[in-house]
Amino acid sequence: MNAIPDSNIFAATNAVAWPLGGGGTFRHPQASASAVALAFGDPAGVQASFQARYRGFGSGAPSAAVNPDWKALPSSRADPHAEVFDRLIDLKVSTATIAMHLQDAWRTGLFRQLDDLLDEENWHPGDTLPTPDSFRTFLRLVIMLGRPPRPGLGCTDSGNILASWRRTEDRLTIECRLDDELRWVLSRRLLGETESAAGICKVKNLRSRLAPYEPEVWFVAHDKHSRP
Amino acid sequence: MNYPHPPIVEAAIEFRFAGSGNQNDLEAATKKLRSAYPRLEEARPVLVTVQMANAPRASSLSPPPAIRKMTSADGADIVMLQPDSVAAARLAPYRDWEDLEGKFRKNLGAARAIVKKRRLARIGVRFINRIDVAQDELGSFNHRDYLKLGDNLMPLEDAPVLGLMFSVTSLLDRGRFGVIINCGKVDSPLVDHAGLLLDIEVFNQANLPVTDADIWVQVTEIRSWKNRLFEASITDRARAMFQ
C-alpha cells in the first residue's frame, strides 16, 4: 500500500518539485522555502514560491548559468572552449520552454544558427557569450511575431542577441535585451524614398512601433521552412 | 491520446533503489553517460536540522546525496543521477513514450554502477505540462475553460481567478499507486499569455515487482494512470489546443 506519498521525481527543469506528501523527504534543494510557507499557512508565500520556482525554468535556463543551485562541473572536453560549448547547450535548453510552439524544422534551423554563432573558433577566453536573459527575450520576440522567417543571428559585446531580417534593400535589426526590452534599427524603402528609424520598446509593443514601416516585408515567411 | 503539439515541458521516468550507492558509483555512471550527455552539472542539497532544547536528541542525519544532471548536446534529453536513483527526462518537444522509455532503458544500462543488483524502492513517472492561455487586456482568463478543478465546487463568483495553486496527494487503484498532482498559474514565455501548470506524478513505492518483465509492465501501467489523470483534468477546449 502506498500509504505515505514520497517526494516528487526531481524535475530536471526545476519547474516544480514540492515535497507535498506528508512525511516525504526533501529531495529538492529549494524545497524548504515552500515547505515552510505551507506549514505556516501562507498562501501568498506559497504562490510566490511557486512562481519563483517556475520562473527558474521559465527563464529558459535552469542550468548553472542562471540557477545557483546547479554548479557546472568541468566539461568532458578539458579545453578553453568548454564554456562556449556549455553555453550553446544552455541556449538550446532554453528553447525547450517554447519548443511546443515551434515547427521542428524551424527549431532545427535555429539550432544550426546557434551552432554557427557559438562556433568555438570565433570565441576567445574573456569574451562575453550570448546571455540566457537576452536569449529569453529573443524567444519571446519570435513567438510574439507569430510566423516570422528565421532571422540572422548575431551577438553584441555585452552578450545581447541580435536578430536581423533583410529583404532586398529593407533591413531590420533588433537587439534583444534583458526583461523583454528591444532596441531596433531599420532602413525601409517606401514610396520611392528610403527611411531610417530606431527605437527602444518592449516585445509586446514592437508591432505597433514598426507598423508605419509595413514590417510584413520582414515578418511574412517567404518559404514554408522558415515559419516557426 | 497522442497530440501533435502536447503541452509537455518535461516528462520523466525514475527508478530509486534500496540501499544507497556511493560517490564511486556516481562517478562510474557519469563517465559511462558522458558522451551522450556532455553537459554536466551538480546540485548539493543542504540538510538543516533544528534541535529544540528540551527535545530528546535526534539521531544524526547524513546530508542528502549530490544530484547530477547531464544534458544532451541538443538540450532536450536529460539524465538525473543520484547514488540511489536514475531518471531520464525529456524536455519539449516531447516525442513519444517509446522514445522516453527507450532512452531510460539505455541510461539504466549505462548506469549499472548505481543499479547493480539492487532491489527497486520506487518507480515514478512524472509529466509536467504547461498550457499557455491568452489573457484579455486586463490580464485575466478563466482557467475553468481549460482545466477541471475542485474549485468548481466552491461558492466563488464566476470571476477571473488572479492566483491559482492546487495540489492533490492521493492513492490510485486501491493503494497500489500513489499520485501527486500540482496545478497552478505560472508565467508563460508567450507575451500576453499565462501558463497553467499541470504536474502529474504517479508512483509506486510499496510491493514493487522484482523481475525485469514485471517491472516494465508496471511502468506501462503507471504511465496509463498518468494519461487517465491528464485526460480527466483538461477540457475539450484545452484538448483542441494540442491538435
CSV table of C-alpha atoms in Angstrom, one decimal:
chain,number,residue,atom,x,y,z
A,1,MET,CA,0.0,0.0,0.0
A,2,ASN,CA,1.4,3.4,-1.0
A,3,ALA,CA,0.2,4.9,2.2
A,4,ILE,CA,2.9,7.6,2.6
A,5,PRO,CA,3.4,9.6,-0.5
A,6,ASP,CA,7.0,10.3,-1.1
A,7,SER,CA,8.6,13.3,-2.7
A,8,ASN,CA,8.4,14.0,-6.4
A,9,ILE,CA,10.8,12.9,-9.0
A,10,PHE,CA,13.4,15.6,-9.1
A,11,ALA,CA,12.5,17.8,-12.0
A,12,ALA,CA,15.3,18.4,-14.4
A,13,THR,CA,14.0,21.8,-15.1
A,14,ASN,CA,13.2,22.9,-11.5
A,15,ALA,CA,9.7,23.5,-12.9
A,16,VAL,CA,8.0,22.4,-9.7
A,17,ALA,CA,9.3,20.0,-7.2
A,18,TRP,CA,7.4,20.4,-3.9
A,19,PRO,CA,7.7,17.8,-1.2
A,20,LEU,CA,3.9,17.8,-0.8
A,21,GLY,CA,3.4,14.4,0.6
A,22,GLY,CA,3.3,14.4,4.3
A,23,GLY,CA,6.3,12.5,5.7
A,24,GLY,CA,8.2,12.7,2.4
A,25,THR,CA,11.8,13.5,2.5
A,26,PHE,CA,13.0,16.8,0.9
A,27,ARG,CA,15.0,16.0,-2.1
A,28,HIS,CA,14.8,19.3,-3.8
A,29,PRO,CA,17.4,21.9,-2.7
A,30,GLN,CA,14.8,24.6,-2.9
A,31,ALA,CA,12.1,22.7,-1.2
A,32,SER,CA,12.4,24.3,2.2
A,33,ALA,CA,11.0,27.7,1.3
A,34,SER,CA,7.7,26.4,0.0
A,35,ALA,CA,7.5,23.8,2.7
A,36,VAL,CA,7.8,26.5,5.4
A,37,ALA,CA,5.2,28.6,3.6
A,38,LEU,CA,2.9,25.6,3.5
A,39,ALA,CA,3.4,24.8,7.1
A,40,PHE,CA,2.6,28.3,8.3
A,41,GLY,CA,-0.5,28.6,6.1
A,42,ASP,CA,0.9,31.4,4.0
A,43,PRO,CA,-0.9,31.0,0.6
A,44,ALA,CA,0.7,34.2,-0.8
A,45,GLY,CA,4.1,32.9,0.1
A,46,VAL,CA,3.3,29.5,-1.5
A,47,GLN,CA,2.1,31.2,-4.7
A,48,ALA,CA,5.1,33.4,-4.8
A,49,SER,CA,7.4,30.4,-4.2
A,50,PHE,CA,5.5,28.5,-6.9
A,51,GLN,CA,6.1,31.4,-9.3
A,52,ALA,CA,9.7,31.8,-8.3
A,53,ARG,CA,10.5,28.2,-8.8
A,54,TYR,CA,8.8,28.1,-12.1
A,55,ARG,CA,10.5,31.2,-13.2
A,56,GLY,CA,13.7,29.4,-12.8
A,57,PHE,CA,12.6,27.2,-15.5
A,58,GLY,CA,10.6,29.8,-17.4
A,59,SER,CA,13.7,31.9,-17.8
A,60,GLY,CA,14.7,29.2,-20.1
A,61,ALA,CA,17.9,28.3,-18.4
A,62,PRO,CA,17.6,26.0,-15.4
A,63,SER,CA,21.3,25.4,-15.6
A,64,ALA,CA,24.3,26.8,-13.7
A,65,ALA,CA,24.2,29.8,-16.0
A,66,VAL,CA,21.3,31.3,-14.0
A,67,ASN,CA,20.4,28.9,-11.3
A,68,PRO,CA,22.8,29.0,-8.3
A,69,ASP,CA,21.5,25.6,-7.2
A,70,TRP,CA,23.4,24.0,-10.0
A,71,LYS,CA,27.1,24.1,-10.4
A,72,ALA,CA,28.7,23.2,-13.7
A,73,LEU,CA,31.3,20.5,-13.4
A,74,PRO,CA,34.4,20.5,-15.7
A,75,SER,CA,33.4,19.8,-19.2
A,76,SER,CA,34.3,16.4,-20.7
A,77,ARG,CA,36.4,18.5,-23.2
A,78,ALA,CA,39.1,20.0,-21.0
A,79,ASP,CA,39.9,22.9,-23.3
A,80,PRO,CA,39.4,26.7,-23.1
A,81,HIS,CA,36.2,26.4,-25.2
A,82,ALA,CA,34.3,24.4,-22.7
A,83,GLU,CA,32.4,27.4,-21.5
A,84,VAL,CA,31.3,28.2,-25.1
A,85,PHE,CA,30.1,24.6,-25.5
A,86,ASP,CA,28.2,24.7,-22.2
A,87,ARG,CA,26.5,28.0,-23.1
A,88,LEU,CA,25.5,26.6,-26.5
A,89,ILE,CA,23.7,23.7,-24.7
A,90,ASP,CA,22.2,26.1,-22.2
A,91,LEU,CA,20.6,28.2,-25.0
A,92,LYS,CA,19.2,25.0,-26.6
A,93,VAL,CA,17.7,24.0,-23.3
A,94,SER,CA,16.1,27.5,-23.1
A,95,THR,CA,14.4,26.8,-26.4
A,96,ALA,CA,12.6,23.9,-24.8
A,97,THR,CA,10.4,26.5,-23.0
A,98,ILE,CA,8.7,27.4,-26.3
A,99,ALA,CA,9.5,24.3,-28.4
A,100,MET,CA,5.9,23.2,-28.3
A,101,HIS,CA,5.0,26.3,-30.3
A,102,LEU,CA,7.7,25.8,-33.0
A,103,GLN,CA,7.8,23.6,-36.0
A,104,ASP,CA,10.6,21.1,-35.9
A,105,ALA,CA,12.3,22.4,-39.0
A,106,TRP,CA,12.4,25.9,-37.6
A,107,ARG,CA,13.8,24.7,-34.3
A,108,THR,CA,16.4,22.6,-36.1
A,109,GLY,CA,17.4,25.6,-38.3
A,110,LEU,CA,17.7,27.8,-35.2
A,111,PHE,CA,20.0,25.2,-33.6
A,112,ARG,CA,22.2,25.2,-36.7
A,113,GLN,CA,22.4,29.0,-36.4
A,114,LEU,CA,23.3,28.7,-32.7
A,115,ASP,CA,26.0,26.2,-33.6
A,116,ASP,CA,27.4,28.8,-36.0
A,117,LEU,CA,27.1,31.7,-33.6
A,118,LEU,CA,28.8,29.7,-30.9
A,119,ASP,CA,31.4,28.2,-33.1
A,120,GLU,CA,34.3,27.8,-30.7
A,121,GLU,CA,36.8,29.2,-33.2
A,122,ASN,CA,35.1,32.6,-33.0
A,123,TRP,CA,35.4,33.0,-29.2
A,124,HIS,CA,38.3,33.8,-27.0
A,125,PRO,CA,38.6,33.5,-23.3
A,126,GLY,CA,37.1,36.6,-21.7
A,127,ASP,CA,34.6,37.2,-24.4
A,128,THR,CA,31.1,37.8,-23.2
A,129,LEU,CA,28.9,35.0,-24.5
A,130,PRO,CA,25.3,35.4,-25.5
A,131,THR,CA,23.4,35.6,-22.3
A,132,PRO,CA,20.4,33.4,-21.3
A,133,ASP,CA,18.4,36.5,-20.4
A,134,SER,CA,18.8,38.1,-23.8
A,135,PHE,CA,18.1,34.8,-25.5
A,136,ARG,CA,14.8,34.5,-23.5
A,137,THR,CA,13.8,37.9,-24.8
A,138,PHE,CA,14.6,36.7,-28.3
A,139,LEU,CA,12.4,33.6,-27.9
A,140,ARG,CA,9.5,35.7,-26.7
A,141,LEU,CA,10.0,38.0,-29.7
A,142,VAL,CA,9.9,35.1,-32.1
A,143,ILE,CA,6.6,33.8,-30.7
A,144,MET,CA,5.1,37.2,-30.4
A,145,LEU,CA,5.8,37.8,-34.1
A,146,GLY,CA,3.8,34.8,-35.0
A,147,ARG,CA,5.4,33.3,-38.0
A,148,PRO,CA,8.5,35.3,-39.0
A,149,PRO,CA,11.1,33.9,-41.3
A,150,ARG,CA,14.1,32.9,-39.2
A,151,PRO,CA,16.3,35.9,-38.7
A,152,GLY,CA,20.1,36.1,-39.0
A,153,LEU,CA,21.7,35.9,-35.5
A,154,GLY,CA,24.5,37.8,-34.0
A,155,CYS,CA,25.7,39.0,-30.6
A,156,THR,CA,26.7,42.3,-29.1
A,157,ASP,CA,29.8,42.8,-27.0
A,158,SER,CA,27.6,42.8,-23.9
A,159,GLY,CA,26.1,39.4,-24.8
A,160,ASN,CA,22.8,40.5,-26.2
A,161,ILE,CA,21.4,38.6,-29.1
A,162,LEU,CA,21.0,40.5,-32.4
A,163,ALA,CA,18.2,39.3,-34.8
A,164,SER,CA,18.2,40.7,-38.3
A,165,TRP,CA,15.9,40.5,-41.3
A,166,ARG,CA,16.7,41.7,-44.8
A,167,ARG,CA,14.6,41.8,-47.8
A,168,THR,CA,16.3,43.4,-50.8
A,169,GLU,CA,17.0,47.0,-49.6
A,170,ASP,CA,14.8,46.7,-46.5
A,171,ARG,CA,16.7,45.9,-43.3
A,172,LEU,CA,15.7,45.5,-39.7
A,173,THR,CA,18.0,44.7,-36.8
A,174,ILE,CA,16.7,44.1,-33.3
A,175,GLU,CA,18.9,43.9,-30.2
A,176,CYS,CA,17.3,41.6,-27.6
A,177,ARG,CA,17.9,43.0,-24.1
A,178,LEU,CA,17.1,41.9,-20.6
A,179,ASP,CA,13.4,41.8,-19.5
A,180,ASP,CA,11.7,42.0,-22.9
A,181,GLU,CA,13.4,45.2,-23.9
A,182,LEU,CA,14.3,45.6,-27.6
A,183,ARG,CA,16.4,48.2,-29.4
A,184,TRP,CA,15.6,48.2,-33.1
A,185,VAL,CA,17.1,49.9,-36.1
A,186,LEU,CA,15.6,49.8,-39.6
A,187,SER,CA,16.0,51.0,-43.1
A,188,ARG,CA,13.0,50.8,-45.3
A,189,ARG,CA,12.2,51.9,-48.9
A,190,LEU,CA,8.7,53.3,-49.1
A,191,LEU,CA,7.1,55.3,-51.9
A,192,GLY,CA,10.4,55.7,-53.7
A,193,GLU,CA,12.3,57.0,-50.6
A,194,THR,CA,14.5,55.3,-48.1
A,195,GLU,CA,13.6,55.9,-44.4
A,196,SER,CA,15.6,55.1,-41.4
A,197,ALA,CA,14.4,54.8,-37.9
A,198,ALA,CA,15.4,53.4,-34.5
A,199,GLY,CA,13.7,52.9,-31.2
A,200,ILE,CA,13.5,51.1,-27.9
A,201,CYS,CA,10.4,49.3,-26.8
A,202,LYS,CA,9.1,46.1,-25.1
A,203,VAL,CA,8.4,43.0,-27.0
A,204,LYS,CA,4.7,43.4,-26.7
A,205,ASN,CA,4.8,46.9,-28.3
A,206,LEU,CA,7.1,46.1,-31.2
A,207,ARG,CA,4.4,45.5,-33.8
A,208,SER,CA,2.7,48.9,-33.1
A,209,ARG,CA,6.1,50.7,-33.2
A,210,LEU,CA,7.0,49.2,-36.5
A,211,ALA,CA,3.5,49.5,-38.1
A,212,PRO,CA,4.3,52.7,-40.0
A,213,TYR,CA,7.1,50.9,-41.9
A,214,GLU,CA,4.9,48.0,-43.0
A,215,PRO,CA,7.0,45.3,-41.3
A,216,GLU,CA,5.3,42.4,-43.1
A,217,VAL,CA,8.1,42.6,-45.6
A,218,TRP,CA,10.3,41.1,-42.9
A,219,PHE,CA,7.8,39.0,-40.9
A,220,VAL,CA,5.9,37.2,-43.6
A,221,ALA,CA,7.5,33.9,-44.5
A,222,HIS,CA,8.8,33.5,-48.0
A,223,ASP,CA,9.2,29.8,-47.8
A,224,LYS,CA,7.5,27.1,-45.7
A,225,HIS,CA,10.6,26.1,-43.8
A,226,SER,CA,11.2,29.5,-42.3
A,227,ARG,CA,8.0,29.5,-40.3
A,228,PRO,CA,8.2,28.7,-36.6
B,1,MET,CA,-4.1,10.1,-26.6
B,2,ASN,CA,-1.2,11.3,-28.7
B,3,TYR,CA,-1.3,15.0,-29.5
B,4,PRO,CA,0.6,16.7,-32.3
B,5,HIS,CA,1.5,19.6,-30.0
B,6,PRO,CA,1.5,18.3,-26.5
B,7,PRO,CA,1.9,20.9,-23.7
B,8,ILE,CA,4.6,18.8,-22.0
B,9,VAL,CA,7.5,20.8,-20.7
B,10,GLU,CA,9.1,17.9,-19.0
B,11,ALA,CA,8.5,14.1,-19.0
B,12,ALA,CA,10.4,11.9,-16.7
B,13,ILE,CA,10.8,8.3,-15.6
B,14,GLU,CA,12.7,7.5,-12.4
B,15,PHE,CA,13.8,4.4,-10.6
B,16,ARG,CA,15.0,4.6,-7.0
B,17,PHE,CA,16.9,1.7,-5.4
B,18,ALA,CA,17.1,0.3,-1.9
B,19,GLY,CA,20.4,0.9,-0.2
B,20,SER,CA,22.3,3.9,-1.4
B,21,GLY,CA,25.4,3.6,-3.6
B,22,ASN,CA,28.5,5.8,-3.1
B,23,GLN,CA,30.4,8.5,-4.8
B,24,ASN,CA,32.4,6.0,-6.8
B,25,ASP,CA,29.2,4.5,-8.3
B,26,LEU,CA,28.0,8.0,-9.2
B,27,GLU,CA,31.4,8.8,-10.9
B,28,ALA,CA,31.3,5.5,-12.8
B,29,ALA,CA,27.8,6.1,-14.1
B,30,THR,CA,28.6,9.7,-15.0
B,31,LYS,CA,31.6,8.5,-17.0
B,32,LYS,CA,29.6,6.0,-19.0
B,33,LEU,CA,26.9,8.5,-19.9
B,34,ARG,CA,29.2,11.5,-20.6
B,35,SER,CA,29.5,11.0,-24.4
B,36,ALA,CA,25.7,11.1,-24.9
B,37,TYR,CA,25.1,13.8,-22.3
B,38,PRO,CA,28.1,16.1,-22.4
B,39,ARG,CA,26.7,19.0,-20.2
B,40,LEU,CA,27.3,18.1,-16.6
B,41,GLU,CA,26.0,19.9,-13.6
B,42,GLU,CA,25.7,19.1,-9.9
B,43,ALA,CA,23.5,20.3,-7.1
B,44,ARG,CA,24.3,19.6,-3.5
B,45,PRO,CA,21.2,19.7,-1.3
B,46,VAL,CA,21.7,21.2,2.1
B,47,LEU,CA,20.3,19.5,5.2
B,48,VAL,CA,19.3,21.8,8.0
B,49,THR,CA,18.1,20.4,11.4
B,50,VAL,CA,16.9,22.2,14.4
B,51,GLN,CA,17.4,20.7,17.8
B,52,MET,CA,14.9,22.0,20.4
B,53,ALA,CA,16.4,22.5,23.9
B,54,ASN,CA,14.0,20.2,25.7
B,55,ALA,CA,13.5,17.6,23.0
B,56,PRO,CA,15.3,14.3,23.0
B,57,ARG,CA,18.3,14.4,20.8
B,58,ALA,CA,17.5,13.2,17.3
B,59,SER,CA,19.7,10.7,15.7
B,60,SER,CA,22.2,12.3,13.4
B,61,LEU,CA,21.2,12.5,9.8
B,62,SER,CA,23.5,12.2,6.9
B,63,PRO,CA,23.4,15.0,4.3
B,64,PRO,CA,21.4,14.3,1.2
B,65,PRO,CA,23.5,13.0,-1.7
B,66,ALA,CA,24.6,15.1,-4.6
B,67,ILE,CA,22.4,15.2,-7.6
B,68,ARG,CA,23.9,15.1,-11.1
B,69,LYS,CA,22.2,16.5,-14.1
B,70,MET,CA,23.6,15.6,-17.5
B,71,THR,CA,22.2,17.2,-20.7
B,72,SER,CA,22.4,16.0,-24.3
B,73,ALA,CA,24.0,18.2,-26.9
B,74,ASP,CA,20.6,19.3,-28.3
B,75,GLY,CA,19.5,20.3,-24.8
B,76,ALA,CA,16.3,18.2,-25.0
B,77,ASP,CA,17.3,15.0,-23.1
B,78,ILE,CA,18.5,14.9,-19.5
B,79,VAL,CA,19.7,12.2,-17.2
B,80,MET,CA,19.5,12.7,-13.4
B,81,LEU,CA,21.7,10.6,-11.3
B,82,GLN,CA,22.0,10.1,-7.5
B,83,PRO,CA,23.8,7.3,-5.7
B,84,ASP,CA,20.3,5.7,-5.3
B,85,SER,CA,18.4,6.8,-8.3
B,86,VAL,CA,18.5,7.1,-12.1
B,87,ALA,CA,16.0,9.2,-14.1
B,88,ALA,CA,15.5,10.2,-17.7
B,89,ALA,CA,13.8,13.4,-18.6
B,90,ARG,CA,12.7,14.8,-21.9
B,91,LEU,CA,12.0,18.5,-22.4
B,92,ALA,CA,9.9,20.0,-25.2
B,93,PRO,CA,9.4,19.0,-27.9
B,94,TYR,CA,8.2,15.7,-26.4
B,95,ARG,CA,8.4,12.9,-29.0
B,96,ASP,CA,6.6,9.9,-27.6
B,97,TRP,CA,6.6,7.4,-24.8
B,98,GLU,CA,8.7,4.9,-26.7
B,99,ASP,CA,11.4,7.4,-27.2
B,100,LEU,CA,11.5,8.3,-23.5
B,101,GLU,CA,11.3,4.7,-22.2
B,102,GLY,CA,13.9,3.6,-24.8
B,103,LYS,CA,16.4,6.3,-23.5
B,104,PHE,CA,15.6,5.5,-19.9
B,105,ARG,CA,16.4,1.8,-20.5
B,106,LYS,CA,19.6,2.7,-22.2
B,107,ASN,CA,20.6,5.0,-19.3
B,108,LEU,CA,19.9,2.3,-16.8
B,109,GLY,CA,22.3,0.0,-18.7
B,110,ALA,CA,25.0,2.7,-18.7
B,111,ALA,CA,24.4,3.4,-15.0
B,112,ARG,CA,24.7,-0.1,-13.9
B,113,ALA,CA,27.2,1.0,-11.2
B,114,ILE,CA,24.2,2.5,-9.5
B,115,VAL,CA,21.7,-0.1,-10.4
B,116,LYS,CA,23.8,-3.1,-9.7
B,117,LYS,CA,21.6,-5.8,-8.4
B,118,ARG,CA,19.8,-3.5,-6.0
B,119,ARG,CA,16.2,-4.0,-5.2
B,120,LEU,CA,13.8,-1.4,-6.6
B,121,ALA,CA,12.5,1.0,-4.0
B,122,ARG,CA,10.4,3.3,-6.1
B,123,ILE,CA,9.1,3.7,-9.7
B,124,GLY,CA,7.9,7.1,-10.7
B,125,VAL,CA,6.5,8.7,-13.9
B,126,ARG,CA,6.1,12.4,-13.9
B,127,PHE,CA,4.8,14.7,-16.6
B,128,ILE,CA,4.8,18.5,-16.2
B,129,ASN,CA,2.5,20.3,-18.6
B,130,ARG,CA,2.2,24.0,-19.2
B,131,ILE,CA,-0.9,25.2,-21.1
B,132,ASP,CA,-0.3,28.7,-22.5
B,133,VAL,CA,-3.5,30.6,-22.4
B,134,ALA,CA,-4.2,34.0,-23.9
B,135,GLN,CA,-5.2,36.7,-21.4
B,136,ASP,CA,-7.5,39.6,-22.1
B,137,GLU,CA,-6.4,43.2,-21.9
B,138,LEU,CA,-6.9,43.1,-18.1
B,139,GLY,CA,-4.6,40.2,-17.8
B,140,SER,CA,-7.2,37.7,-16.9
B,141,PHE,CA,-8.6,34.5,-18.2
B,142,ASN,CA,-10.9,31.7,-17.0
B,143,HIS,CA,-8.9,28.7,-16.1
B,144,ARG,CA,-12.0,26.6,-15.9
B,145,ASP,CA,-12.1,26.8,-19.7
B,146,TYR,CA,-9.0,24.6,-19.7
B,147,LEU,CA,-8.8,22.7,-16.5
B,148,LYS,CA,-11.3,20.8,-14.4
B,149,LEU,CA,-10.5,21.6,-10.9
B,150,GLY,CA,-12.1,21.3,-7.5
B,151,ASP,CA,-12.8,25.0,-7.2
B,152,ASN,CA,-15.9,24.4,-9.3
B,153,LEU,CA,-17.4,23.2,-6.1
B,154,MET,CA,-16.6,26.3,-4.1
B,155,PRO,CA,-19.0,29.2,-3.7
B,156,LEU,CA,-16.9,31.5,-5.8
B,157,GLU,CA,-18.3,34.0,-8.2
B,158,ASP,CA,-17.7,33.4,-11.8
B,159,ALA,CA,-14.9,36.0,-11.9
B,160,PRO,CA,-11.4,35.7,-13.0
B,161,VAL,CA,-9.0,34.0,-10.7
B,162,LEU,CA,-5.9,36.0,-10.1
B,163,GLY,CA,-3.8,33.4,-8.4
B,164,LEU,CA,-4.2,29.7,-8.6
B,165,MET,CA,-2.5,26.8,-6.8
B,166,PHE,CA,-3.9,23.4,-6.4
B,167,SER,CA,-2.4,20.2,-5.1
B,168,VAL,CA,-3.6,16.7,-4.5
B,169,THR,CA,-1.8,13.8,-3.0
B,170,SER,CA,-3.7,10.6,-3.0
B,171,LEU,CA,-3.8,6.9,-3.9
B,172,LEU,CA,-4.9,5.0,-7.0
B,173,ASP,CA,-6.1,1.5,-7.7
B,174,ARG,CA,-6.9,0.6,-4.1
B,175,GLY,CA,-3.5,1.8,-2.9
B,176,ARG,CA,-1.3,0.2,-5.5
B,177,PHE,CA,0.0,3.5,-6.7
B,178,GLY,CA,0.5,7.0,-5.2
B,179,VAL,CA,-0.2,10.2,-7.1
B,180,ILE,CA,0.9,13.8,-6.6
B,181,ILE,CA,-0.8,16.4,-8.7
B,182,ASN,CA,0.3,20.1,-8.6
B,183,CYS,CA,-1.5,22.7,-10.6
B,184,GLY,CA,-1.1,26.4,-10.7
B,185,LYS,CA,-0.9,29.6,-12.6
B,186,VAL,CA,2.6,30.5,-13.7
B,187,ASP,CA,4.3,32.9,-16.1
B,188,SER,CA,4.2,31.9,-19.7
B,189,PRO,CA,7.1,32.6,-22.1
B,190,LEU,CA,4.5,33.9,-24.5
B,191,VAL,CA,3.6,37.6,-24.4
B,192,ASP,CA,0.2,38.4,-23.1
B,193,HIS,CA,-0.3,34.8,-22.0
B,194,ALA,CA,-0.5,33.0,-18.7
B,195,GLY,CA,0.7,29.4,-18.1
B,196,LEU,CA,-1.4,26.8,-16.5
B,197,LEU,CA,0.9,24.2,-15.0
B,198,LEU,CA,-0.4,20.7,-14.6
B,199,ASP,CA,2.2,18.5,-13.0
B,200,ILE,CA,1.2,14.8,-12.6
B,201,GLU,CA,3.4,12.1,-11.0
B,202,VAL,CA,2.2,8.6,-10.4
B,203,PHE,CA,4.5,6.3,-8.5
B,204,ASN,CA,4.8,3.0,-6.6
B,205,GLN,CA,7.0,2.6,-3.5
B,206,ALA,CA,5.4,-0.4,-2.0
B,207,ASN,CA,5.2,-4.0,-3.1
B,208,LEU,CA,7.4,-3.4,-6.1
B,209,PRO,CA,7.8,-6.0,-8.8
B,210,VAL,CA,11.0,-8.0,-8.8
B,211,THR,CA,11.5,-9.4,-12.3
B,212,ASP,CA,12.5,-7.3,-15.3
B,213,ALA,CA,9.4,-8.2,-17.2
B,214,ASP,CA,7.1,-7.3,-14.3
B,215,ILE,CA,8.9,-4.0,-13.7
B,216,TRP,CA,8.3,-2.8,-17.3
B,217,VAL,CA,4.7,-4.0,-17.2
B,218,GLN,CA,4.2,-1.9,-14.1
B,219,VAL,CA,5.9,1.2,-15.7
B,220,THR,CA,3.4,0.9,-18.5
B,221,GLU,CA,0.6,0.6,-16.1
B,222,ILE,CA,1.8,3.7,-14.2
B,223,ARG,CA,2.0,5.6,-17.5
B,224,SER,CA,-1.5,4.6,-18.3
B,225,TRP,CA,-2.8,6.0,-15.0
B,226,LYS,CA,-0.9,9.2,-15.6
B,227,ASN,CA,-2.6,9.5,-19.0
B,228,ARG,CA,-6.0,8.9,-17.5
B,229,LEU,CA,-5.4,11.6,-14.9
B,230,PHE,CA,-4.3,14.1,-17.5
B,231,GLU,CA,-7.3,13.5,-19.7
B,232,ALA,CA,-9.6,13.8,-16.7
B,233,SER,CA,-8.0,17.1,-15.8
B,234,ILE,CA,-8.4,19.0,-19.0
B,235,THR,CA,-11.4,20.3,-21.0
B,236,ASP,CA,-12.1,19.8,-24.7
B,237,ARG,CA,-11.1,23.4,-25.3
B,238,ALA,CA,-7.7,22.6,-23.9
B,239,ARG,CA,-7.5,19.4,-25.9
B,240,ALA,CA,-8.2,21.3,-29.1
B,241,MET,CA,-5.2,23.5,-28.4
B,242,PHE,CA,-2.9,20.5,-28.6
B,243,GLN,CA,-4.1,19.3,-32.0
